[in-house]
Every structure is written in structure tokens, then in C-alpha cells.
Amino acid sequence: MAKNTPNETTDNARPTQRERLLEIVHVIREHDMLSNFIRQKNPEEIRLGFEELGPTFIKIGQILSTRPDLVSPAYTHEFSKLQDNVQIDPYSTVEQTFKEQTGQEIDDVFAEFDKDPFASASIGQTHRALLKDGTTAVVKIQHPKVQELVKTDMSLFEKAVNISKIGPEIGAVDPEEIFNEIKEALFTEINTEIEIKNGQEFYNLNNNDGVITVPRTYSEVSAQKILVTGYMPGESIKYYMQKPLSKNQQQAKQQKQERKDVAQALVRNFVKQIFVDNFFHADPHPGNILFHRLDPKDVKEQNKVAQFQRKTRGKKTTLTAEDDLPNYRITYLDFGMMGRLTPNLVDGIIQIVLALNTKDTRTIGKAILPICNRTGKVDQEKFFEELALFLQPYMQMGLGQVDVASLLFDTIGLCRDNNLQAKSEVTLLVKSFASLEGIVAELDPDMEMMDVARPFAKEYLINHFNWKKQLEDSSLDLMQSVHSLPKIPLKLEQLINLFTNGQTKLNISLKGQEALFVNFGKIVDRLVSAIILAALILGSSLLVQGSAQHPAIYKLGVVGYIISFIVIVLMVLDSLWIRFKHKNK
């Protein structure tokens, strides 16, 4: 975020689509952005280009910095450095936008309103305010014309992606896939009404869940370009993580234990979001998580009995908690990017968690298949073998030893190479897991997130295990087995008769047999062609040698030689072309 001088001409200086296109083309050429991005090289050049192109591209870069499933780790790291360089809207523009969106004046809604924003980003700027009832609030107001600029840039971006389809696939990423992901995320980001609904739901599910707090969303005074939430004290958790340990051994030990407790609180709540709520924060980077240490006088007031209702899979449960909570709180912010899981996907994720516990790569592979879409023919055995080789080094590592961003990017690539594409909800979940893992690994490098997830998975299975249905299925299987038992001697007799009469057949399936048979067919074709050529050359030689007195027959033999020579040259060229293509794959 950046804070600059107000500029009254911001609204009237929007370039036309043609001018914007020329500007984008100029910057793309200057930084060789298209070639670098497709090949995932020189990330710094792309970052500089994005900053030069302004709000839409800065926001695209910020979105991609949280998507290690779409771009390489080097790119996610470089894009995390992107800074908003936007001019602050004057108060008169803020007043106008607020009135257009809500139909009310600022003074009618707020007792106090800071005219100068305390933060400004590419999409909007944020002001502190005081509601009429005395509640401290934060008001995020979208910059004018942001939606129009985003739509213009996205339209031009889409045309560029369509043009890129004409060329060969030479990159490490798929531009069309990235564009579709960015487009959806960006339009969700600028539609504040979506964030309002997300914020309300997340507040109901997670506020006061232990040390987790969530700002309340005031939907009655919010609008499509206006978001009003409660003010939450604290600063980014990154400052808490970066604070050096005390030189006093006893205090350092207490600090380490507290950081371990903070990490466990974050992971437990995140796992609850997935397995209990099926609704999770998809962008839990340090900027969206605050850490606040309570004043001693506030601790007793906030450590009171909390009673709240939670709705899970259509059932309401009233929970009462009375905990001796520590003297700090962890706050989630920014609900523009959220994920929602279906019961079937949750079941699939549970199976992966349990499979990871076995450390059996084949079991893990079988659990991965149901949560992926198949984009072509899938050789399961090949996928299992490649997955086993890929995962082997990671099996004995702790989270602090694993580069999760690289692991995720490589895993997505492995699946893509095997015609498997993770469903978008799962990709979003894995991405947010990777973001949170960065925080957890720094707080407690020895912590295993799977150790926290595993009890939730087992509890989920117990709660959703239908004993009656399972008993009925087992009874039916048993009855079918009892019914088939008397027929076993008869089946054995029939099998022996088949062997005795020579009527048995043995079907053998070889790995890659289709390719083998195709290659075998090509070999046979070439062998037949060689035999025909040899016969043609031999026949032509006999005609030439025995027809000195017969010019017509002599010419026929020469023609045979010429045809043989042409066919041999074509066969050699075809063989070289096939080898060339094979070498460049």
C-alpha cells in the first residue's frame, strides 16, 4: 500500500481503449513480458512491467503471488514485492462515491469520518470512522472508474491470450488457464457485495473461536463499492514472527512456546474451516492476519463464557466455551477471496489426509484421482510410479524442511503431465494451505500440520459413518456369499473341464502395448517396403542387363532404378524427421 498526494484529475484522465492498448503494447515490448512470462523467466522484468501498467496489473500480480499452482516459485516471490502506486482520491470524490452507492451523506451515517485515508491500494482506499452508536469502524471505498479500467484491461488481455493460442505451446504455463483464474478472482475482488456476504458468514462461523477474532461487517451501510467493517486492533502477524527472541533463556523459552501455541491455533481453526464449515479463507497471507496483545485490564473482560450457534450440513449446534484464553488475539481480515467445498470434495480430501498418514504413495495416488478432472487418457500405473518417485524425498521431512511452493508447483505439473487437473476448489484450498504453511513454519518449524488435520479427519469419518447403511451393505454381501457358497464345487468342475478340453484363453496386457503394436506395425510396413524395393531393383537390373538390343525395355529398367532411388530418399528423410521430432519432445 502506498500513500500519495490527492489528485483531482484522476477520474477525467482515463485513457481510451486504443490509447490503453498502445500503452500496454509498449510496456510489454520494453520488458519482453510475453516471452518471459510464458517461459517463466526474468520475474523482475514482469514485476516492473506490472507496476508501470498500473492498478489492474498490480492486482493481477498480487493475486498471482498467492497462486503457486499457476506460476513458478520465483514468480510468486517476486510478485509479493509488488507495491501499489496509486494516487489518493480527494475527500470530495469519496463523498460523491458514498452518496451514489448508499443514497446517504457521510455525515448521516457516521459521527466522525477521517477525511485522509490511512491506506490506499489499487482497488480502493481505507478511512477510519465512528458510527453513530460510538463503534469504531473502517470504511473501504473503491476508486472511481476502477471497474471500467479493469474491464478494459481484461478485454485487451483476453485478446492477447487468444492471439497466443496461434503459436506452439512452448511455455511452462498455460496463458488461457491463468487468464481465466485471474479474471474470476479480479472481478470477485472488485465486487464488494460478494465480500460483504463472505465477511458476514465468516464472522458467524469463526469470531471468538478461541483466540480467533473476525471484524463484524455492517451490511446495512455497505454497498457495491463501499465496505464498512468494525475496527480491529493489532498489526500484521509478520512483525510478531520477526521479533527476535529474548537473550534471557527463560523468556526465550516462553516466547517459543507462545509461538507454538499461535501456530496451533491458526492450524486448528483453518482445519475447522475445511472439515466443519466447508468454507475457508483462501488468502491467509501475513497481511490478512493481525496479532494483538491485550491490555491486562481487557484480558478478564474478553476471557468470558462464549455461547454461539454453528450450522454444519444443515444442523444447528449450540456451543458453549469457557476457556482461560491467553492475552492475545489473532484476527482475520479481507474476505474477497474465499473457498467453498462440497461434501463429496471434503470426503475426497479426507481420504487424501488418511492416505498421507499411511505414507503409501499408491494409496495417496488413488485418493488424488477422484478430486481431479481428466483432460485426456490417464495411465494410472504410470502416474502412481511417477508420484512415488516424486514424493519419496518428502515423506520423512517436516514442514520447516519443505519448500511448499515448489512442491505444489511441481505436483500440479506432474498431474498435468498425466492428463489430470485438480478441481478449482481443491487448487484454491491447496494454495491457501501453502500460504498459511509459510506462517506456521516460521512460528514453529517442527510442527506437522498433518498431525493437526488427522484427528479432524478421523472425527469427521466417525461423525459421518452411517452404521445402519454399512450394516445393511455388509449383510447383503454376506447373504450373497452364502448364496454363492454351494455353487463353488460346480464352478471348479466347469473350470477343470475348460482346461481339459483346451478351451481356455490367456489374455496378457502389456504396459504401453498400444504404442508397441503401432511401432511393430511400422516395422512390418518398412520391412515389406524394403522387400518390394529389393525386388524392384533386382528386376530393373535384369531388364537393363538383358535388353541392350531393346531400348524400350532398357528404359523401363532405368525407370525402375529412378523410382527405387526416389522411394529410398523419401524413406530416409521420413526417418530423420521422426528422429528430429522425438528428440525435441
Coordinates of C-alpha atoms in Angstrom, one line a residue:
M1 CA 0.0 0.0 0.0
A2 CA 1.1 3.5 -0.7
K3 CA 0.0 6.9 0.3
N4 CA 0.4 9.8 -2.2
T5 CA -0.9 13.3 -2.7
P6 CA -4.6 13.6 -3.6
N7 CA -5.3 14.2 -7.3
E8 CA -8.5 15.8 -8.5
T9 CA -7.9 14.8 -12.2
T10 CA -7.8 11.1 -11.6
D11 CA -11.4 10.5 -12.9
N12 CA -11.0 12.5 -16.0
A13 CA -7.7 11.1 -17.2
R14 CA -8.8 7.7 -18.1
P15 CA -7.3 6.7 -21.5
T16 CA -9.4 5.4 -24.4
Q17 CA -9.2 1.7 -25.2
R18 CA -6.9 2.4 -28.2
E19 CA -4.6 4.6 -26.0
R20 CA -4.6 1.9 -23.3
L21 CA -3.8 -0.8 -25.9
L22 CA -0.8 1.2 -27.2
E23 CA 0.4 1.8 -23.7
I24 CA 0.2 -1.9 -22.8
V25 CA 1.9 -3.0 -26.0
H26 CA 4.7 -0.5 -25.4
V27 CA 5.4 -1.8 -21.9
I28 CA 5.1 -5.4 -22.9
R29 CA 7.7 -4.9 -25.6
E30 CA 10.0 -2.9 -23.4
H31 CA 10.1 -5.6 -20.7
D32 CA 9.7 -8.6 -23.1
M33 CA 6.8 -9.6 -20.8
L34 CA 5.1 -12.1 -23.0
S35 CA 8.1 -14.3 -23.7
N36 CA 9.4 -14.1 -20.2
F37 CA 6.0 -14.9 -18.6
I38 CA 5.3 -17.9 -20.9
R39 CA 8.7 -19.3 -20.2
Q40 CA 8.6 -18.3 -16.5
K41 CA 11.9 -16.4 -16.8
N42 CA 13.1 -13.0 -15.5
P43 CA 10.3 -12.4 -13.0
E44 CA 11.7 -9.0 -12.0
E45 CA 11.0 -7.7 -15.6
I46 CA 7.4 -8.8 -15.3
R47 CA 7.0 -7.1 -11.9
L48 CA 8.4 -3.8 -13.2
G49 CA 6.1 -4.0 -16.2
F50 CA 3.1 -4.7 -13.9
E51 CA 4.0 -1.7 -11.7
E52 CA 4.3 0.5 -14.8
L53 CA 0.9 -0.6 -16.2
G54 CA -1.0 0.4 -13.0
P55 CA -3.8 -0.9 -10.8
T56 CA -5.2 -3.8 -12.8
F57 CA -1.9 -5.4 -13.5
I58 CA -0.6 -4.7 -10.0
K59 CA -3.7 -6.5 -8.6
I60 CA -3.1 -9.4 -11.1
G61 CA 0.5 -9.7 -9.8
Q62 CA -0.7 -9.7 -6.2
I63 CA -3.2 -12.4 -7.0
L64 CA -0.6 -14.5 -8.8
S65 CA 1.8 -14.1 -5.8
T66 CA -0.7 -16.2 -3.9
R67 CA -1.1 -18.8 -6.6
P68 CA 2.0 -21.2 -6.6
D69 CA -0.2 -23.6 -8.6
L70 CA -0.2 -21.2 -11.6
V71 CA 3.2 -19.7 -11.7
S72 CA 6.7 -20.8 -10.5
P73 CA 8.0 -20.1 -7.0
A74 CA 10.4 -17.5 -8.4
Y75 CA 7.4 -15.6 -9.7
T76 CA 5.3 -15.8 -6.5
H77 CA 8.3 -14.5 -4.6
E78 CA 8.9 -11.6 -7.0
F79 CA 5.2 -10.7 -7.2
S80 CA 5.0 -10.5 -3.4
K81 CA 7.2 -7.3 -3.7
L82 CA 4.6 -5.5 -5.8
Q83 CA 3.6 -2.2 -4.3
D84 CA 0.5 -0.1 -5.1
N85 CA 1.5 3.2 -6.5
V86 CA -1.9 4.9 -6.7
Q87 CA -3.0 8.5 -6.2
I88 CA -5.4 9.1 -3.3
D89 CA -8.9 10.3 -4.1
P90 CA -9.8 13.7 -2.6
Y91 CA -12.5 13.8 0.0
S92 CA -15.0 15.3 -2.4
T93 CA -14.7 12.2 -4.6
V94 CA -15.1 10.0 -1.6
E95 CA -18.3 11.9 -0.6
Q96 CA -19.7 11.6 -4.1
T97 CA -19.0 7.8 -4.4
F98 CA -20.5 7.2 -0.9
K99 CA -23.7 9.1 -1.8
E100 CA -24.0 7.4 -5.2
Q101 CA -23.7 4.0 -3.7
T102 CA -25.7 4.3 -0.5
G103 CA -28.1 7.2 -1.2
Q104 CA -26.9 8.9 2.1
E105 CA -24.5 11.6 3.1
I106 CA -21.4 10.5 5.1
D107 CA -22.5 12.8 8.0
D108 CA -25.8 11.0 8.1
V109 CA -24.2 7.6 8.8
F110 CA -21.0 8.5 10.8
A111 CA -20.5 10.6 13.9
E112 CA -16.9 11.1 12.7
F113 CA -15.0 10.3 9.5
D114 CA -11.3 10.8 8.8
K115 CA -11.0 12.7 5.5
D116 CA -7.5 11.4 4.9
P117 CA -7.2 7.7 4.3
F118 CA -4.8 5.7 6.4
A119 CA -4.2 3.3 3.5
S120 CA -4.7 3.2 -0.3
A121 CA -4.4 0.3 -2.7
S122 CA -5.1 -0.4 -6.3
I123 CA -8.8 -1.1 -5.8
G124 CA -9.7 1.4 -3.1
Q125 CA -8.7 3.4 -0.1
T126 CA -9.5 3.0 3.6
H127 CA -10.7 5.5 6.1
R128 CA -11.3 5.3 9.9
A129 CA -14.7 6.4 11.1
L130 CA -17.0 6.4 14.1
L131 CA -20.6 5.1 13.8
K132 CA -23.5 6.9 15.4
D133 CA -23.6 4.3 18.2
G134 CA -19.9 5.0 19.0
T135 CA -18.5 1.9 17.3
T136 CA -15.1 2.4 15.7
A137 CA -15.3 1.4 12.0
V138 CA -13.1 1.0 8.9
V139 CA -14.6 2.2 5.6
K140 CA -13.1 0.9 2.4
I141 CA -14.2 2.9 -0.7
Q142 CA -13.4 1.8 -4.2
H143 CA -11.6 4.2 -6.5
P144 CA -13.9 5.7 -9.3
K145 CA -13.7 4.1 -12.7
V146 CA -11.8 1.0 -11.3
Q147 CA -14.4 -1.3 -12.7
E148 CA -14.3 0.3 -16.1
L149 CA -10.5 0.2 -16.2
V150 CA -10.4 -3.5 -15.1
K151 CA -13.0 -4.4 -17.8
T152 CA -11.0 -2.6 -20.5
D153 CA -7.7 -4.3 -19.4
M154 CA -9.3 -7.7 -19.1
S155 CA -10.8 -7.3 -22.6
L156 CA -7.4 -6.5 -24.0
F157 CA -5.8 -9.2 -22.0
E158 CA -8.3 -11.8 -23.4
K159 CA -7.4 -10.7 -27.0
A160 CA -3.7 -11.2 -26.3
V161 CA -4.4 -14.7 -24.9
N162 CA -6.4 -15.6 -27.9
I163 CA -3.6 -14.5 -30.2
S164 CA -1.1 -16.6 -28.1
K165 CA -3.1 -19.7 -29.0
I166 CA -2.0 -19.4 -32.6
G167 CA 1.7 -20.2 -31.7
P168 CA 3.1 -23.5 -30.5
E169 CA 2.9 -24.5 -26.8
I170 CA 6.5 -23.6 -25.8
G171 CA 5.9 -22.3 -22.3
A172 CA 5.9 -23.6 -18.7
V173 CA 2.4 -22.3 -18.0
D174 CA -0.9 -22.2 -19.8
P175 CA -1.8 -18.5 -20.5
E176 CA -5.5 -19.3 -21.0
E177 CA -5.8 -21.1 -17.7
I178 CA -4.1 -18.3 -15.9
F179 CA -6.3 -15.7 -17.6
N180 CA -9.5 -17.5 -16.6
E181 CA -8.3 -17.8 -12.9
I182 CA -7.3 -14.1 -12.8
K183 CA -10.5 -12.9 -14.4
E184 CA -12.7 -14.6 -11.9
A185 CA -10.5 -13.6 -8.9
L186 CA -10.3 -9.9 -10.1
F187 CA -14.0 -9.4 -10.8
T188 CA -14.7 -11.0 -7.4
E189 CA -12.2 -8.6 -5.8
I190 CA -13.9 -5.5 -7.2
N191 CA -17.4 -6.7 -6.4
T192 CA -17.7 -5.6 -2.7
E193 CA -21.2 -7.2 -2.3
I194 CA -19.5 -10.6 -2.5
E195 CA -17.0 -9.6 0.2
I196 CA -19.9 -8.3 2.4
K197 CA -21.7 -11.7 2.3
N198 CA -18.4 -13.6 2.8
G199 CA -17.5 -11.4 5.7
Q200 CA -20.8 -11.9 7.5
E201 CA -20.7 -15.7 7.1
F202 CA -17.0 -16.0 8.2
Y203 CA -17.8 -13.8 11.2
N204 CA -20.7 -16.1 12.3
L205 CA -18.6 -19.2 11.9
N206 CA -15.2 -18.1 13.4
N207 CA -15.5 -15.0 15.6
N208 CA -14.4 -15.8 19.2
D209 CA -13.4 -19.3 18.2
G210 CA -10.7 -19.5 20.9
V211 CA -8.2 -16.7 20.2
I212 CA -9.6 -16.1 16.7
T213 CA -11.5 -12.9 16.1
V214 CA -13.2 -11.5 13.0
P215 CA -14.4 -7.9 12.3
R216 CA -18.1 -7.5 12.0
T217 CA -19.4 -6.4 8.6
Y218 CA -22.1 -3.7 8.6
S219 CA -24.1 -4.6 5.5
E220 CA -26.8 -2.0 6.2
V221 CA -24.3 0.8 5.4
S222 CA -22.2 -1.1 2.8
A223 CA -22.8 -1.2 -0.9
Q224 CA -21.3 -2.4 -4.2
K225 CA -18.3 -0.1 -3.9
I226 CA -18.5 0.6 -0.1
L227 CA -17.4 -1.8 2.7
V228 CA -17.9 -0.9 6.3
T229 CA -16.4 -3.2 9.0
G230 CA -15.6 -3.0 12.6
Y231 CA -12.1 -1.7 13.5
M232 CA -9.8 -4.4 14.8
P233 CA -6.6 -3.5 16.7
G234 CA -3.3 -5.2 16.0
E235 CA -0.6 -5.3 13.4
S236 CA 0.4 -7.8 10.7
I237 CA 1.5 -11.1 12.2
K238 CA 4.7 -10.9 10.2
Y239 CA 6.0 -8.3 12.8
Y240 CA 5.3 -10.8 15.6
M241 CA 7.1 -13.6 13.7
Q242 CA 10.1 -11.3 13.0
K243 CA 10.5 -10.2 16.6
P244 CA 13.9 -11.6 17.9
L245 CA 13.9 -13.9 20.8
S246 CA 15.0 -12.6 24.2
K247 CA 18.5 -13.2 25.3
N248 CA 17.1 -14.4 28.6
Q249 CA 16.7 -18.2 28.3
Q250 CA 13.6 -18.4 30.4
Q251 CA 11.8 -15.6 28.4
A252 CA 13.0 -17.1 25.1
K253 CA 11.5 -20.4 26.1
Q254 CA 8.2 -18.7 26.9
Q255 CA 8.3 -16.9 23.5
K256 CA 8.9 -20.2 21.7
Q257 CA 6.0 -21.8 23.5
E258 CA 3.7 -18.9 22.7
R259 CA 4.6 -19.0 19.0
K260 CA 3.9 -22.8 19.0
D261 CA 0.5 -22.1 20.6
V262 CA -0.2 -19.4 18.0
A263 CA 0.7 -21.8 15.2
Q264 CA -1.6 -24.5 16.6
A265 CA -4.5 -22.0 17.0
L266 CA -4.1 -21.0 13.4
V267 CA -4.0 -24.5 12.1
R268 CA -6.8 -25.8 14.2
N269 CA -9.1 -23.0 13.1
F270 CA -8.1 -23.5 9.4
V271 CA -8.8 -27.2 9.6
K272 CA -12.1 -26.5 11.2
Q273 CA -12.9 -24.1 8.3
I274 CA -12.3 -27.0 5.9
F275 CA -13.9 -30.1 7.7
V276 CA -16.6 -28.4 9.8
D277 CA -17.6 -25.3 8.0
N278 CA -16.7 -26.3 4.4
F279 CA -16.0 -22.5 4.0
F280 CA -12.4 -21.3 4.3
H281 CA -10.3 -18.1 3.9
A282 CA -8.4 -18.6 0.6
D283 CA -5.8 -15.8 1.1
P284 CA -4.4 -16.2 4.6
H285 CA -1.1 -14.4 4.0
P286 CA 0.5 -12.3 6.8
G287 CA -1.1 -9.1 5.6
N288 CA -4.5 -10.5 6.2
I289 CA -3.8 -11.8 9.7
L290 CA -3.3 -9.5 12.7
F291 CA -1.8 -10.2 16.0
H292 CA -2.9 -8.2 19.0
R293 CA -1.8 -8.4 22.6
L294 CA -4.5 -7.4 25.1
D295 CA -4.0 -4.9 27.9
P296 CA -4.1 -6.6 31.3
K297 CA -7.4 -4.9 32.1
D298 CA -9.0 -6.2 29.0
V299 CA -8.0 -9.9 29.5
K300 CA -10.6 -10.7 32.1
E301 CA -13.4 -9.0 30.1
Q302 CA -12.6 -10.9 26.9
N303 CA -12.0 -14.3 28.6
K304 CA -15.6 -14.8 29.3
V305 CA -18.1 -17.5 28.5
A306 CA -18.8 -17.5 24.8
Q307 CA -22.0 -19.1 23.5
F308 CA -22.7 -19.2 19.8
Q309 CA -24.5 -21.3 17.2
R310 CA -22.8 -23.1 14.4
K311 CA -24.6 -24.5 11.4
T312 CA -22.9 -27.6 9.8
R313 CA -24.5 -29.5 7.0
G314 CA -27.9 -28.1 7.8
K315 CA -27.7 -28.9 11.6
K316 CA -27.5 -26.2 14.2
T317 CA -25.4 -26.8 17.2
T318 CA -25.1 -24.5 20.2
L319 CA -21.6 -24.5 21.6
T320 CA -20.5 -23.1 25.0
A321 CA -16.9 -22.4 25.7
E322 CA -15.2 -21.2 28.9
D323 CA -11.5 -21.1 28.4
D324 CA -8.7 -19.4 30.2
L325 CA -7.5 -17.8 27.0
P326 CA -4.1 -16.2 26.6
N327 CA -3.6 -12.5 26.5
Y328 CA -3.5 -12.2 22.7
R329 CA -5.9 -12.4 19.8
I330 CA -5.5 -13.4 16.1
T331 CA -7.7 -11.6 13.6
Y332 CA -8.6 -12.5 10.0
L333 CA -9.1 -9.7 7.5
D334 CA -10.2 -9.4 3.8
F335 CA -12.8 -11.8 2.7
G336 CA -12.8 -11.1 -1.0
M337 CA -11.2 -14.5 -1.8
M338 CA -13.0 -17.4 -0.1
G339 CA -13.3 -21.1 -0.9
R340 CA -16.3 -23.4 -0.5
L341 CA -16.2 -27.2 -0.6
T342 CA -19.0 -29.7 -1.4
P343 CA -19.5 -32.7 0.8
N344 CA -18.1 -35.0 -1.9
L345 CA -14.9 -32.9 -2.2
V346 CA -14.5 -32.9 1.6
D347 CA -14.8 -36.7 1.6
G348 CA -12.1 -36.9 -1.1
I349 CA -9.8 -34.6 0.9
I350 CA -10.3 -36.7 4.0
Q351 CA -9.2 -39.8 2.0
I352 CA -6.0 -38.0 1.0
V353 CA -5.3 -36.9 4.6
L354 CA -5.7 -40.6 5.7
A355 CA -3.7 -41.8 2.8
L356 CA -0.8 -39.4 3.6
N357 CA -0.8 -41.0 7.1
T358 CA 0.0 -44.4 5.6
K359 CA 2.9 -42.9 3.5
D360 CA 1.9 -45.4 0.8
T361 CA 2.3 -43.5 -2.5
R362 CA -0.1 -45.8 -4.3
T363 CA -2.8 -45.2 -1.8
I364 CA -2.1 -41.5 -2.0
G365 CA -2.4 -41.6 -5.8
K366 CA -5.7 -43.5 -5.6
A367 CA -7.0 -40.8 -3.3
I368 CA -5.9 -38.0 -5.6
L369 CA -7.6 -39.4 -8.7
P370 CA -11.2 -38.7 -7.6
I371 CA -10.6 -35.0 -6.9
C372 CA -9.1 -34.4 -10.4
N373 CA -10.7 -33.8 -13.7
R374 CA -9.3 -35.9 -16.6
T375 CA -8.3 -33.9 -19.6
G376 CA -7.2 -37.0 -21.6
K377 CA -6.4 -40.7 -21.3
V378 CA -4.8 -41.4 -17.9
D379 CA -2.3 -44.2 -17.4
Q380 CA -2.8 -44.8 -13.7
E381 CA 0.2 -47.1 -13.3
K382 CA 2.5 -44.6 -14.9
F383 CA 1.0 -41.8 -12.6
F384 CA 1.5 -44.0 -9.5
E385 CA 5.1 -44.7 -10.4
E386 CA 6.0 -41.1 -11.1
L387 CA 4.2 -39.9 -7.9
A388 CA 6.1 -42.5 -5.8
L389 CA 9.4 -41.2 -7.2
F390 CA 8.4 -37.6 -6.7
L391 CA 7.1 -37.9 -3.1
Q392 CA 9.8 -40.2 -1.8
P393 CA 12.2 -37.4 -0.6
Y394 CA 9.3 -35.6 1.1
M395 CA 8.0 -38.5 3.2
Q396 CA 10.4 -38.0 6.1
M397 CA 10.5 -34.2 6.1
G398 CA 8.9 -31.7 8.5
L399 CA 7.2 -28.6 7.2
G400 CA 10.1 -26.5 8.1
Q401 CA 12.3 -28.5 5.7
V402 CA 9.9 -28.4 2.7
D403 CA 9.6 -25.7 0.1
V404 CA 5.8 -26.0 -0.1
A405 CA 5.5 -23.5 -3.0
S406 CA 7.9 -25.6 -5.2
L407 CA 6.3 -28.8 -4.0
L408 CA 2.8 -27.5 -5.1
F409 CA 4.0 -26.2 -8.4
D410 CA 5.8 -29.5 -9.3
T411 CA 2.8 -31.6 -8.1
I412 CA 0.4 -29.6 -10.3
G413 CA 2.9 -30.1 -13.2
L414 CA 3.1 -33.9 -12.5
C415 CA -0.7 -34.2 -12.6
R416 CA -0.9 -32.1 -15.8
D417 CA 1.6 -34.3 -17.5
N418 CA -0.6 -37.2 -16.7
N419 CA -3.8 -35.6 -18.0
L420 CA -5.1 -34.8 -14.5
Q421 CA -6.3 -31.3 -13.5
A422 CA -7.2 -30.6 -9.9
K423 CA -10.6 -29.2 -9.4
S424 CA -10.6 -25.4 -8.9
E425 CA -11.9 -25.7 -5.3
V426 CA -9.1 -28.1 -4.4
T427 CA -6.5 -25.9 -6.1
L428 CA -7.7 -22.9 -4.1
L429 CA -7.6 -25.0 -0.9
V430 CA -4.0 -26.2 -1.5
K431 CA -3.0 -22.6 -2.3
S432 CA -4.3 -21.3 0.9
F433 CA -2.7 -24.2 2.8
A434 CA 0.6 -23.2 1.2
S435 CA 0.1 -19.6 2.3
L436 CA -0.7 -20.5 5.9
E437 CA 2.1 -23.0 6.0
G438 CA 4.6 -20.2 5.4
I439 CA 3.4 -18.5 8.6
V440 CA 3.2 -21.8 10.6
A441 CA 6.6 -23.0 9.5
E442 CA 8.2 -19.7 10.7
L443 CA 6.3 -19.8 14.0
D444 CA 7.0 -23.5 14.7
P445 CA 9.3 -25.2 12.1
D446 CA 8.9 -28.6 13.9
M447 CA 5.1 -28.6 13.6
E448 CA 3.4 -31.1 11.3
M449 CA 0.1 -29.7 10.0
M450 CA -1.0 -33.2 9.1
D451 CA -0.7 -34.1 12.8
V452 CA -3.4 -31.5 13.5
A453 CA -5.5 -32.4 10.5
R454 CA -5.5 -36.1 11.1
P455 CA -7.7 -36.0 14.3
F456 CA -10.3 -33.8 12.5
A457 CA -10.3 -36.3 9.6
K458 CA -10.9 -39.3 11.9
E459 CA -13.6 -37.4 13.8
Y460 CA -15.2 -36.5 10.5
L461 CA -15.3 -40.1 9.4
I462 CA -16.8 -41.2 12.8
N463 CA -19.5 -38.5 12.6
H464 CA -20.4 -39.3 9.0
F465 CA -20.1 -43.0 9.2
N466 CA -23.6 -44.5 8.6
W467 CA -23.6 -47.6 10.8
K468 CA -27.1 -48.7 9.6
K469 CA -26.2 -48.4 5.9
Q470 CA -22.8 -50.1 6.5
L471 CA -24.5 -53.0 8.4
E472 CA -27.1 -53.4 5.6
D473 CA -24.4 -53.5 2.9
S474 CA -22.4 -56.0 4.9
S475 CA -25.5 -58.2 5.5
L476 CA -26.2 -58.1 1.8
D477 CA -22.6 -59.1 0.9
L478 CA -22.8 -61.9 3.5
M479 CA -26.1 -63.2 2.1
Q480 CA -24.7 -63.1 -1.4
S481 CA -21.6 -65.0 -0.3
V482 CA -23.8 -67.7 1.5
H483 CA -25.9 -68.0 -1.6
S484 CA -22.9 -68.5 -3.8
L485 CA -21.1 -70.9 -1.5
P486 CA -22.9 -74.1 -2.7
K487 CA -22.0 -73.2 -6.3
I488 CA -18.2 -73.3 -5.7
P489 CA -17.8 -77.1 -6.5
L490 CA -19.8 -76.7 -9.7
K491 CA -17.6 -73.7 -10.8
L492 CA -14.4 -75.6 -10.1
E493 CA -15.7 -78.6 -12.1
Q494 CA -16.5 -76.2 -15.1
L495 CA -13.0 -74.7 -14.8
I496 CA -11.3 -78.1 -14.9
N497 CA -13.4 -79.1 -17.9
L498 CA -12.3 -76.0 -19.8
F499 CA -8.7 -76.8 -19.2
T500 CA -9.2 -80.5 -20.1
N501 CA -10.9 -79.6 -23.4
G502 CA -8.3 -76.9 -24.3
Q503 CA -10.9 -74.1 -24.4
T504 CA -9.1 -71.7 -22.0
K505 CA -7.6 -68.5 -23.2
L506 CA -4.9 -66.4 -21.6
N507 CA -5.1 -62.6 -22.1
I508 CA -1.9 -60.7 -21.4
S509 CA -1.9 -56.9 -21.2
L510 CA 1.5 -55.2 -21.6
K511 CA 2.3 -51.7 -20.3
G512 CA 2.3 -49.4 -23.3
Q513 CA 1.1 -52.2 -25.6
E514 CA -0.7 -49.8 -27.9
A515 CA 2.4 -47.9 -28.7
L516 CA 4.3 -51.2 -29.0
F517 CA 1.8 -52.5 -31.6
V518 CA 1.9 -49.3 -33.5
N519 CA 5.7 -49.4 -33.7
F520 CA 5.6 -53.1 -34.6
G521 CA 3.2 -52.2 -37.4
K522 CA 5.6 -49.6 -38.7
I523 CA 8.5 -52.1 -38.6
V524 CA 6.4 -54.6 -40.7
D525 CA 5.5 -51.8 -43.1
R526 CA 9.1 -50.8 -43.6
L527 CA 10.2 -54.5 -43.9
V528 CA 7.6 -55.1 -46.7
S529 CA 8.6 -51.8 -48.4
A530 CA 12.3 -52.9 -48.3
I531 CA 11.4 -56.3 -49.8
I532 CA 9.4 -54.6 -52.6
L533 CA 12.3 -52.2 -53.3
A534 CA 14.8 -55.0 -53.4
A535 CA 12.6 -56.9 -55.9
L536 CA 12.2 -53.7 -57.9
I537 CA 15.9 -53.0 -58.0
L538 CA 16.7 -56.7 -58.9
G539 CA 14.1 -56.7 -61.6
S540 CA 15.3 -53.4 -63.0
S541 CA 18.9 -54.7 -63.1
L542 CA 17.8 -57.8 -65.1
L543 CA 15.9 -55.6 -67.5
V544 CA 18.9 -53.3 -68.0
Q545 CA 21.4 -56.1 -68.5
G546 CA 19.3 -58.2 -70.8
S547 CA 17.9 -55.6 -73.0
A548 CA 20.8 -54.0 -74.9
Q549 CA 19.0 -54.6 -78.2
H550 CA 15.6 -53.4 -76.9
P551 CA 15.6 -49.7 -76.0
A552 CA 12.0 -49.7 -74.6
I553 CA 12.7 -52.5 -72.1
Y554 CA 16.0 -50.8 -71.2
K555 CA 14.2 -47.5 -70.4
L556 CA 11.7 -49.5 -68.3
G557 CA 14.6 -50.9 -66.2
V558 CA 16.1 -47.3 -65.8
V559 CA 12.7 -46.0 -64.7
G560 CA 12.6 -48.8 -62.1
Y561 CA 16.0 -47.6 -60.8
I562 CA 14.8 -44.0 -60.6
I563 CA 11.6 -44.9 -58.7
S564 CA 13.7 -47.0 -56.3
F565 CA 16.1 -44.2 -55.7
I566 CA 13.3 -41.7 -55.0
V567 CA 11.5 -44.1 -52.6
I568 CA 14.7 -44.7 -50.7
V569 CA 15.4 -40.9 -50.4
L570 CA 11.9 -40.3 -49.1
M571 CA 12.2 -43.2 -46.6
V572 CA 15.5 -41.8 -45.3
L573 CA 14.0 -38.2 -45.0
D574 CA 11.0 -39.6 -43.1
S575 CA 13.2 -41.5 -40.7
L576 CA 15.3 -38.4 -40.0
W577 CA 12.1 -36.3 -39.5
I578 CA 10.7 -38.8 -36.9
R579 CA 14.0 -38.8 -35.0
F580 CA 14.1 -35.0 -35.0
K581 CA 10.6 -34.8 -33.6
H582 CA 11.4 -37.4 -31.0
K583 CA 14.5 -35.5 -29.9
N584 CA 12.6 -32.2 -29.4
K585 CA 9.8 -33.6 -27.4

